[in-house]
Amino acid sequence: MSTELATPAPAPSVTGAGAGQARPYAVRLDRVSKSFGSSPRARQQVLDGIGLTVAPGEFVCLLGASGCGKSTLLNLVAGLDHPTSGEVRVPHGRPALMFQDHALFPWLSAGRNVELALKLAGVPRAERRGRAEELLRLVRLPDAYGKRVHQLSGGMRQRVALARSLAQGSRVLLMDEPFAALDAITRDLLHEELTRVWRERELTVLFVTHNVREAVRLGQRVVLLSSRPGRVAREWDVDLPYPRRIEDSGVTSLAREITGHLHEEIVRHARH
Amino acid sequence: MPATDTEDSRRGPRHEPSGFPEPPGQDIGRTAGRTAGGAGGPDDSDEMASGLDALESPVSATAATSRRLLAKAAPPLAAVALVLALWQTAYALNWSATLPSPAAVWGELAGAWSDGTLLPALGHSLLRCLVGFAASAAIGVPLGLLLTRMAPLRTVLGPILSAVQSLPAAALVPVAVIALGNSESAVYAVVLLGAVPSIAVGVTTAVDQIPPLLLRAGRSMGAGGLRGAVHILVPAALPGFVAALRQGWTFGWRALMTAELITATPLPGIGRMLDAGRQGGELSLVLASVVLILAVGVLVESALFSPVERRVLRSRGLASAAGR
């Protein structure tokens, strides 16, 4: 597609890296709709005309109440499902996907979990061990290689899951409420870890959450989805410097504004 | 898969992560205080991370090996002693005129051992069961996997397998004998019909019980089709596979004893011994055979399936459910 889309593409970065090239993207959704159910009467539309462009290296948070089709959207981007209409483009190949549950394979050690991802990504056997250890060091788990999944805490499991996602070699990371099941202290720590890894690895992150503060604390851009069907309701650029903290006043005030809009979206459904 | 766009495969300009896109006409958060760093420097969070990890990691305690062995061996030994004591009491009080003493049954076994009939009988029965079990596993496991992949096949074969599974082996022996004669093949046919359905049904159930999230994670990593089966499906279902094989062995062993008892195979077996005792009216020989059948069952269970199952479960953090 060469025509300019109506979706708001992010402006070039302030540093001006790569200025002059055509506006690149890591993920682009063009009028994407998704319905489930075969018969026309039982048909349920989950996503309706989603337009979203994520620039390479950008951190975008998708925010929405239940029923906004967040997980469906990530499935489409991950290539696990196909849109009913519209187009999903991920130019750099299959993105890595992280879930709310760590989804680590319990029959493998932490290191072997990472190595399996490397193997499936086509990394030769001789390099796997070293790469796996390096990735575990990156998520600050240098001693976890031989540990079984059940020997790790919830936060450690999610960090191994992050290392495994990175092992897939994709620069695009899709995250489906990855920290929702963690306690507040661990979640705060993992926010910091994720921000650090995102910057070090120059990742593109599409992060789904229904925690407004989390979205504002992490993302450069927050996209609010409406529910049933999911549509892009509004988006905000988060013009706050990193490192951020969840209790920063900037985070708090923007989160308050976005929460207001989120509530409007939810209340709309009460009248229907 | 999303449409991949090779024309755009050149590396796009990277955002300096701390640089922000200009907000298009929205003035949000501008007035916010730019709190940088604060208390949460990188070193601080590193220490926080390792502190939290240490606090949250489960603490495991292991008992001494000798104590564990004793704890494991004591209950079955106590059970054997209890049965022997009851038996001896019943014999001493003469509860039943035909009941032989434990010593008489032991003498029967010792006699069979010394005149060289025990070992061939035991060997033939074990060999038959091993061969029959191996064949059943070789048929049952692929069959079960095939059923999970092909829904129409499952709707047709599933109920048939369940029906055959509930059929007692004794009902199959006459059919096998009429079809195949008093031969080894008739015995094997009964063992296969006893073990294959149970293994196939067990394998199907094991695959059904894999958490869908693991399969989804595997697919998102590019493990579909055969690679998915090898790296995700089979290891994920392994505990269920072990349980299915264990049940298949039990069913096969029972079916074999029935078949040996009823068919007149030329080669000896424990079932033959049992039948000889029945025809001669020697309860001590019958009980000796029963003891042998039990012993083989317990031995295979505790020396083969139990350790394998425990290992599989322990590596997944499920061992406490199966005892230590």
XYZ file of C-alpha atoms in Angstrom:
596
model
C 0.000 0.000 0.000
C 1.499 3.263 -1.034
C -1.354 5.593 -0.238
C -1.244 7.560 2.932
C -3.551 6.166 5.557
C -5.866 8.119 7.711
C -4.413 6.601 10.837
C -2.199 8.968 12.748
C 1.323 7.815 12.081
C 3.859 8.893 14.635
C 5.933 11.864 13.688
C 9.657 11.337 13.172
C 11.592 11.176 16.384
C 12.979 14.332 17.877
C 16.510 13.215 17.244
C 15.647 13.027 13.579
C 17.209 9.614 13.012
C 16.389 8.380 9.544
C 14.734 11.613 8.507
C 14.015 11.838 4.818
C 13.037 8.200 4.364
C 9.448 7.157 3.768
C 7.666 6.792 7.065
C 8.601 3.304 8.227
C 6.515 1.105 10.448
C 6.975 -2.064 12.431
C 3.280 -2.925 12.650
C 0.475 -1.522 10.566
C -3.197 -2.341 10.810
C -5.349 -0.996 8.017
C -9.123 -0.978 8.611
C -8.906 -4.327 10.350
C -12.181 -5.980 11.325
C -12.749 -9.342 12.896
C -15.967 -11.245 13.453
C -16.537 -14.611 15.009
C -19.370 -17.038 14.368
C -20.348 -18.597 11.075
C -24.065 -17.857 10.733
C -24.965 -14.219 10.010
C -27.328 -14.047 12.981
C -24.902 -15.391 15.543
C -22.102 -13.304 14.110
C -20.289 -11.185 16.628
C -18.070 -8.345 15.577
C -15.061 -8.040 17.866
C -12.933 -5.510 16.006
C -14.234 -2.817 13.717
C -12.032 -0.892 11.333
C -8.945 -0.688 13.502
C -6.265 1.547 12.059
C -2.976 1.608 13.905
C 0.598 2.194 12.891
C 3.479 1.476 15.203
C 6.837 2.938 14.269
C 10.022 0.885 14.660
C 11.312 1.282 18.187
C 8.050 2.706 19.441
C 6.355 1.625 22.668
C 2.581 1.675 22.221
C 0.095 0.699 24.913
C -3.358 -0.522 23.931
C -5.865 0.256 26.620
C -9.441 -0.885 26.909
C -12.095 -2.373 29.115
C -13.142 -5.982 28.788
C -14.613 -6.853 25.438
C -12.509 -4.430 23.414
C -10.890 -7.311 21.537
C -7.365 -6.677 22.790
C -6.353 -10.307 22.732
C -7.961 -10.842 19.334
C -5.996 -7.876 18.047
C -2.711 -9.309 19.317
C -3.555 -12.704 17.829
C -4.001 -11.021 14.452
C -0.690 -9.197 14.719
C 1.037 -12.375 15.930
C -0.290 -14.205 12.879
C -2.230 -16.730 14.950
C -5.494 -15.598 13.355
C -6.633 -13.783 10.234
C -8.738 -10.609 9.994
C -12.216 -10.853 8.485
C -11.397 -7.761 6.467
C -8.590 -5.252 6.304
C -4.897 -5.855 6.383
C -2.306 -6.585 9.034
C 1.278 -5.898 8.119
C 4.334 -6.869 10.071
C 7.228 -6.307 7.676
C 9.951 -7.841 9.821
C 8.431 -11.288 10.243
C 6.657 -13.055 13.057
C 6.509 -10.979 16.235
C 7.171 -12.481 19.644
C 4.167 -12.858 21.928
C 4.048 -12.703 25.721
C 1.023 -13.648 27.808
C -0.472 -12.827 31.180
C 0.436 -16.349 32.208
C 4.136 -16.995 31.644
C 3.347 -19.960 29.344
C 6.806 -21.406 29.986
C 7.113 -25.101 29.215
C 7.191 -26.910 32.569
C 9.169 -29.889 31.248
C 12.141 -27.670 30.399
C 14.478 -25.652 32.592
C 14.446 -21.873 32.278
C 17.525 -21.988 30.066
C 16.094 -24.752 27.885
C 12.907 -22.764 27.408
C 14.988 -19.953 25.975
C 17.014 -22.412 23.911
C 13.903 -23.958 22.391
C 12.857 -20.518 21.150
C 16.356 -20.051 19.712
C 16.155 -23.460 18.050
C 12.754 -22.719 16.515
C 14.175 -19.395 15.291
C 16.898 -21.336 13.472
C 19.872 -20.526 15.705
C 22.556 -23.229 15.282
C 23.008 -25.603 18.207
C 26.530 -24.432 19.090
C 25.394 -20.865 19.714
C 22.229 -21.614 21.686
C 23.679 -22.136 25.132
C 25.689 -18.919 25.074
C 22.818 -16.882 23.668
C 20.398 -18.281 26.239
C 22.737 -17.407 29.099
C 23.217 -13.927 27.680
C 19.458 -13.385 27.470
C 18.980 -14.585 31.037
C 21.671 -12.136 32.135
C 19.806 -9.405 30.277
C 16.682 -10.038 32.377
C 18.915 -10.219 35.475
C 18.557 -13.936 36.041
C 22.143 -15.111 35.529
C 21.701 -18.145 37.816
C 18.355 -19.326 36.513
C 19.600 -21.434 33.593
C 19.129 -24.832 35.250
C 16.093 -23.900 37.313
C 12.745 -25.494 36.633
C 9.735 -23.278 36.105
C 8.163 -24.294 39.412
C 11.319 -23.249 41.252
C 10.927 -19.638 40.102
C 8.744 -16.901 41.534
C 6.029 -15.228 39.464
C 8.204 -12.251 38.615
C 11.137 -14.467 37.667
C 8.894 -16.556 35.432
C 7.746 -13.470 33.558
C 11.362 -12.386 33.130
C 12.277 -15.813 31.729
C 9.241 -15.478 29.448
C 10.596 -12.105 28.336
C 14.003 -13.674 27.644
C 12.286 -16.434 25.661
C 10.335 -13.871 23.648
C 13.543 -12.009 22.874
C 15.129 -15.312 21.824
C 12.667 -15.521 18.955
C 14.793 -12.886 17.299
C 11.927 -10.564 16.508
C 12.276 -6.837 17.017
C 8.533 -6.612 17.590
C 7.262 -7.700 20.984
C 3.540 -8.165 21.603
C 2.526 -8.286 25.247
C -0.906 -9.403 26.415
C -1.332 -8.029 29.958
C 1.961 -9.632 30.943
C 2.116 -8.202 34.458
C -1.574 -8.331 35.382
C -1.151 -11.347 37.652
C 1.834 -9.986 39.599
C 1.866 -8.171 42.903
C 2.411 -4.404 42.867
C 6.057 -4.477 44.003
C 7.079 -7.064 41.426
C 5.061 -5.330 38.721
C 6.792 -2.034 39.400
C 10.159 -3.740 39.150
C 9.233 -5.436 35.891
C 8.058 -2.118 34.441
C 11.562 -0.840 34.988
C 13.116 -3.997 33.551
C 10.928 -3.895 30.472
C 11.690 -0.226 29.836
C 15.400 -0.947 30.154
C 15.302 -3.969 27.827
C 13.157 -2.078 25.308
C 15.745 0.717 25.135
C 18.774 -1.581 25.113
C 17.371 -3.824 22.411
C 15.601 -1.090 20.429
C 12.434 -3.119 20.427
C 9.037 -2.210 19.103
C 6.508 -2.991 21.804
C 2.745 -3.311 21.498
C 1.543 -3.656 25.067
C -2.050 -4.533 25.925
C -3.339 -3.661 29.370
C -6.386 -2.427 31.211
C -4.300 -0.688 33.804
C -4.263 3.009 32.869
C -1.289 3.955 35.042
C 0.712 1.067 33.689
C -0.036 2.220 30.147
C 1.040 5.803 30.885
C 4.090 4.713 32.865
C 5.370 2.527 30.030
C 4.173 3.799 26.687
C 5.216 6.597 24.357
C 1.703 6.441 23.051
C -1.518 5.198 24.630
C -4.338 4.031 22.371
C -7.762 3.743 23.940
C -10.050 1.120 22.413
C -13.808 1.160 22.727
C -15.611 -2.065 23.528
C -17.973 -4.261 21.492
C -16.855 -3.836 18.841
C -13.301 -2.700 19.429
C -12.523 0.588 17.717
C -9.770 3.114 18.238
C -11.519 5.663 20.447
C -8.686 8.069 21.113
C -4.975 8.217 21.498
C -2.498 10.187 23.546
C 1.190 10.817 23.134
C 2.884 10.456 26.468
C 5.387 13.278 26.498
C 7.156 12.341 29.697
C 10.853 11.529 29.988
C 12.180 8.115 30.931
C 12.911 6.751 33.452
C 9.387 7.214 34.725
C 7.880 6.054 37.941
C 4.315 5.022 38.541
C 3.906 7.742 41.176
C 5.228 10.591 38.976
C 2.818 13.496 38.924
C 2.916 13.558 35.107
C 1.933 9.908 34.973
C -0.793 10.476 37.523
C -2.367 13.478 35.817
C -2.403 11.909 32.347
C -3.699 8.649 33.802
C -6.512 10.609 35.428
C -7.488 12.161 32.122
C -7.384 8.845 30.261
C -9.347 7.115 33.021
C -12.088 9.691 32.496
C -12.334 8.762 28.838
C -12.200 5.060 29.661
C -15.119 5.508 32.041
C -17.076 7.333 29.341
C -16.524 4.354 27.059
C -17.766 1.956 29.687
C -20.772 4.079 30.662
C -21.825 4.232 27.020
C -22.518 0.519 27.245
C -24.740 0.920 30.280
C -27.234 2.916 28.204
C -27.388 0.375 25.405
C 0.198 -14.980 9.070
C 0.043 -11.235 8.502
C 1.068 -10.107 5.077
C 4.780 -9.534 5.199
C 6.077 -6.627 3.288
C 9.509 -7.269 1.896
C 9.735 -3.942 0.135
C 9.864 -2.390 3.539
C 12.418 -4.739 4.961
C 15.082 -2.082 5.211
C 15.695 -0.949 8.711
C 13.597 2.023 9.528
C 14.987 4.895 11.538
C 14.984 4.049 15.205
C 13.559 6.332 17.732
C 15.967 7.321 20.348
C 13.892 5.735 23.093
C 13.913 8.843 25.211
C 12.865 10.977 22.270
C 9.164 11.401 21.772
C 6.977 11.864 18.761
C 5.420 15.292 18.679
C 1.889 15.028 19.982
C -0.436 15.962 17.159
C -2.361 18.877 18.557
C -2.828 17.455 22.000
C -1.414 19.159 24.954
C -1.256 16.540 27.614
C 1.091 16.065 30.456
C 3.235 19.015 29.391
C 2.963 20.689 32.691
C 3.914 17.544 34.490
C 7.009 17.671 36.600
C 9.822 15.861 34.836
C 10.819 13.624 37.646
C 13.895 11.835 36.474
C 15.457 8.819 38.080
C 14.710 9.569 41.644
C 15.373 6.768 44.036
C 15.164 4.093 41.359
C 18.568 4.058 39.747
C 19.666 0.959 37.813
C 21.799 -0.387 40.665
C 18.974 0.007 43.074
C 16.594 -1.982 40.886
C 19.208 -4.679 40.379
C 19.416 -5.176 44.118
C 15.657 -4.947 44.393
C 15.348 -7.674 41.779
C 17.702 -10.100 43.464
C 16.171 -9.339 46.866
C 12.664 -10.056 45.589
C 13.865 -13.193 43.806
C 15.416 -14.502 47.004
C 12.284 -13.746 48.992
C 9.914 -15.307 46.513
C 11.769 -18.435 45.469
C 10.309 -21.564 47.026
C 12.506 -23.165 49.671
C 12.911 -26.897 49.205
C 14.021 -29.313 51.876
C 15.249 -32.833 51.158
C 15.284 -35.637 53.684
C 18.168 -38.110 54.024
C 18.207 -40.902 51.430
C 18.082 -43.738 53.964
C 15.100 -42.216 55.713
C 13.298 -41.699 52.382
C 13.930 -45.318 51.368
C 12.617 -46.572 54.691
C 9.535 -44.376 54.418
C 8.920 -45.743 50.933
C 9.482 -49.432 51.686
C 7.761 -49.637 55.070
C 4.065 -49.419 54.051
C 4.098 -52.199 51.409
C 6.212 -54.452 53.676
C 3.770 -53.878 56.509
C 0.887 -54.754 54.182
C 2.551 -58.034 53.151
C 3.239 -58.894 56.795
C -0.376 -58.167 57.721
C -1.755 -60.413 54.958
C 0.629 -63.224 55.916
C -0.321 -62.907 59.578
C -4.058 -63.028 58.785
C -3.524 -65.978 56.472
C -1.500 -67.876 59.057
C -4.137 -67.143 61.705
C -6.931 -68.363 59.427
C -4.970 -71.538 58.734
C -4.110 -72.130 62.406
C -7.750 -71.638 63.467
C -8.811 -73.937 60.615
C -11.384 -71.496 59.195
C -11.501 -73.330 55.908
C -10.820 -77.002 55.367
C -9.184 -76.415 51.969
C -7.005 -73.410 52.832
C -3.306 -74.319 52.630
C -0.776 -72.675 54.935
C 1.538 -69.912 53.657
C 4.374 -72.387 54.146
C 2.669 -74.928 51.853
C 2.277 -72.304 49.096
C 5.878 -71.287 49.578
C 6.839 -74.968 49.305
C 4.886 -75.207 46.049
C 6.845 -72.281 44.635
C 10.152 -73.702 45.856
C 9.285 -77.071 44.347
C 8.391 -75.522 40.988
C 11.662 -73.629 41.137
C 13.755 -76.724 41.879
C 12.121 -78.968 39.278
C 12.662 -76.234 36.692
C 9.040 -75.435 35.788
C 8.766 -72.061 37.548
C 11.286 -70.119 35.530
C 10.075 -71.155 32.033
C 6.449 -70.446 33.025
C 7.375 -67.042 34.420
C 9.677 -66.299 31.493
C 7.130 -67.192 28.826
C 4.370 -65.187 30.478
C 6.619 -62.155 30.938
C 7.932 -62.376 27.389
C 4.415 -62.625 25.977
C 3.301 -59.648 28.001
C 6.359 -57.614 27.004
C 5.945 -58.371 23.304
C 2.208 -57.796 23.494
C 2.699 -54.561 25.420
C 5.347 -53.276 23.005
C 3.076 -54.021 20.054
C 0.115 -52.417 21.842
C 2.140 -49.278 22.566
C 3.394 -49.164 18.988
C -0.224 -49.295 17.758
C -2.020 -47.490 20.578
C 0.126 -44.346 20.881
C 0.054 -43.394 17.166
C -3.621 -44.351 17.017
C -4.421 -42.102 19.976
C -2.449 -39.206 18.462
C -4.173 -39.722 15.127
C -7.565 -39.549 16.847
C -6.732 -36.121 18.323
C -5.738 -34.827 14.878
C -8.690 -36.204 12.898
C -12.078 -35.355 14.356
C -14.156 -37.554 11.973
C -12.018 -40.606 12.768
C -12.519 -39.883 16.447
C -16.300 -39.716 16.197
C -16.279 -43.139 14.538
C -13.485 -44.944 16.414
C -13.784 -43.271 19.819
C -16.962 -45.062 20.968
C -15.726 -48.377 19.536
C -12.479 -48.128 21.499
C -14.338 -47.236 24.683
C -16.689 -50.184 24.148
C -13.850 -52.669 23.562
C -12.045 -51.242 26.585
C -14.963 -52.148 28.824
C -15.139 -55.699 27.454
C -13.650 -58.328 29.790
C -10.813 -60.326 28.272
C -12.645 -63.561 29.128
C -15.264 -62.649 26.529
C -12.601 -62.171 23.868
C -10.784 -65.472 24.376
C -13.397 -67.755 22.744
C -13.566 -65.406 19.753
C -9.778 -65.398 19.388
C -9.542 -69.167 19.803
C -12.217 -69.873 17.189
C -10.655 -67.391 14.775
C -6.971 -68.245 15.358
C -6.966 -71.659 17.044
C -5.234 -72.674 20.265
C -2.083 -70.777 19.372
C 0.252 -68.036 20.489
C -1.472 -65.692 18.038
C -4.784 -66.164 19.847
C -3.077 -65.150 23.107
C -1.499 -62.098 21.493
C -4.798 -61.105 19.910
C -6.426 -61.058 23.359
C -3.540 -59.033 24.853
C -3.703 -56.508 21.995
C -7.467 -56.148 22.267
C -7.017 -55.593 25.992
C -4.186 -53.057 25.848
C -4.523 -51.100 22.587
C -7.886 -49.428 23.299
C -6.819 -48.453 26.804
C -3.553 -46.919 25.550
C -5.224 -45.134 22.632
C -7.970 -43.674 24.808
C -5.410 -42.644 27.445
C -3.203 -40.901 24.873
C -6.194 -39.040 23.438
C -7.204 -37.834 26.894
C -3.615 -36.787 27.651
C -3.484 -34.593 24.538
C -6.923 -33.127 25.286
C -5.678 -32.020 28.686
C -2.698 -29.972 27.463
C -3.235 -26.321 28.495
C -4.209 -24.475 25.288
C -1.912 -21.603 26.259
C 1.169 -23.811 25.862
C 0.080 -24.786 22.355
C -0.609 -21.123 21.555
C 2.817 -20.140 22.894
C 4.372 -22.881 20.789
C 2.595 -21.736 17.646
C 3.599 -18.127 18.251
C 7.189 -19.364 18.415
C 6.798 -21.128 15.097
C 6.257 -24.657 16.386
C 3.386 -25.939 14.274
C 2.773 -29.286 12.608
C 5.462 -31.902 13.194
C 7.810 -29.515 15.043
C 4.973 -28.570 17.322
C 4.232 -32.237 17.975
C 7.852 -33.070 18.783
C 8.717 -30.019 20.873
C 5.406 -29.094 22.495
C 2.621 -31.653 22.146
C 4.396 -34.858 23.168
C 6.414 -33.411 26.089
C 3.350 -31.520 27.333
C 1.271 -34.698 27.305
C 4.034 -36.942 28.666
C 2.572 -37.443 32.171
C -0.672 -38.578 30.547
C 1.225 -40.827 28.140
C 2.987 -42.552 31.031
C -0.348 -43.067 32.778
C -1.847 -44.471 29.558
C 1.051 -46.916 29.094
C 0.862 -47.980 32.702
C -2.825 -48.731 32.356
C -2.146 -50.480 29.052
C 0.396 -52.742 30.770
C -2.066 -53.609 33.537
C -4.838 -54.375 31.069
C -2.442 -56.410 28.916
C -1.168 -58.431 31.868
C -4.691 -59.244 33.035
C -5.799 -60.154 29.525
C -2.741 -62.395 29.141
C -3.511 -64.316 32.333
C -7.091 -64.857 31.177
C -5.915 -65.997 27.763
C -3.325 -68.386 29.191
C -5.879 -69.793 31.584
C -8.486 -70.524 28.952
C -6.522 -71.369 25.810
C -4.442 -74.517 25.618
C -1.205 -73.034 24.373
C 1.622 -75.514 23.821
C 4.155 -73.386 25.737
C 3.957 -73.029 29.533
C 2.951 -69.902 31.400
C 1.696 -68.779 34.789
C -1.872 -69.011 33.521
C -1.146 -72.673 32.665
C 0.111 -73.234 36.192
C -3.095 -71.758 37.530
C -5.178 -73.988 35.290
C -3.169 -77.089 36.282
C -3.821 -76.302 39.930
C -7.531 -75.817 39.274
C -7.854 -79.094 37.373
C -5.871 -81.012 40.027
C -7.837 -79.385 42.828
C -4.595 -78.195 44.453
C -5.337 -74.907 46.119
C -1.703 -74.458 47.139
C -0.611 -74.484 43.467
C -3.432 -72.101 42.559
C -2.456 -69.721 45.336
C 1.208 -70.015 44.366
C 0.265 -68.904 40.841
C -1.799 -66.034 42.197
C 1.147 -64.917 44.329
C 3.359 -64.989 41.225
C 0.867 -62.968 39.149
C 0.599 -60.408 41.937
C 4.353 -60.255 42.412
C 4.982 -59.592 38.713
C 2.331 -56.867 38.711
C 3.737 -55.157 41.796
C 7.321 -55.488 40.589
C 6.730 -53.988 37.147
C 4.673 -51.227 38.709
C 7.175 -50.287 41.405
C 10.366 -50.905 39.425
C 9.316 -49.433 36.072
C 6.214 -47.269 35.883
C 6.309 -45.702 39.300
C 9.864 -44.316 39.020
C 9.276 -43.092 35.465
C 6.063 -41.380 36.467
C 7.657 -39.833 39.523
C 10.525 -38.479 37.453
C 8.191 -37.012 34.861
C 6.011 -35.385 37.505
C 8.877 -34.145 39.651
C 10.569 -32.400 36.742
C 7.320 -30.487 36.268
C 6.978 -29.569 39.921
C 4.054 -31.971 40.398
C 5.884 -34.595 42.470
C 4.292 -33.742 45.801
C 0.982 -34.904 44.367
C 2.478 -38.335 43.653
C 4.342 -38.758 46.896
C 8.073 -38.439 47.331
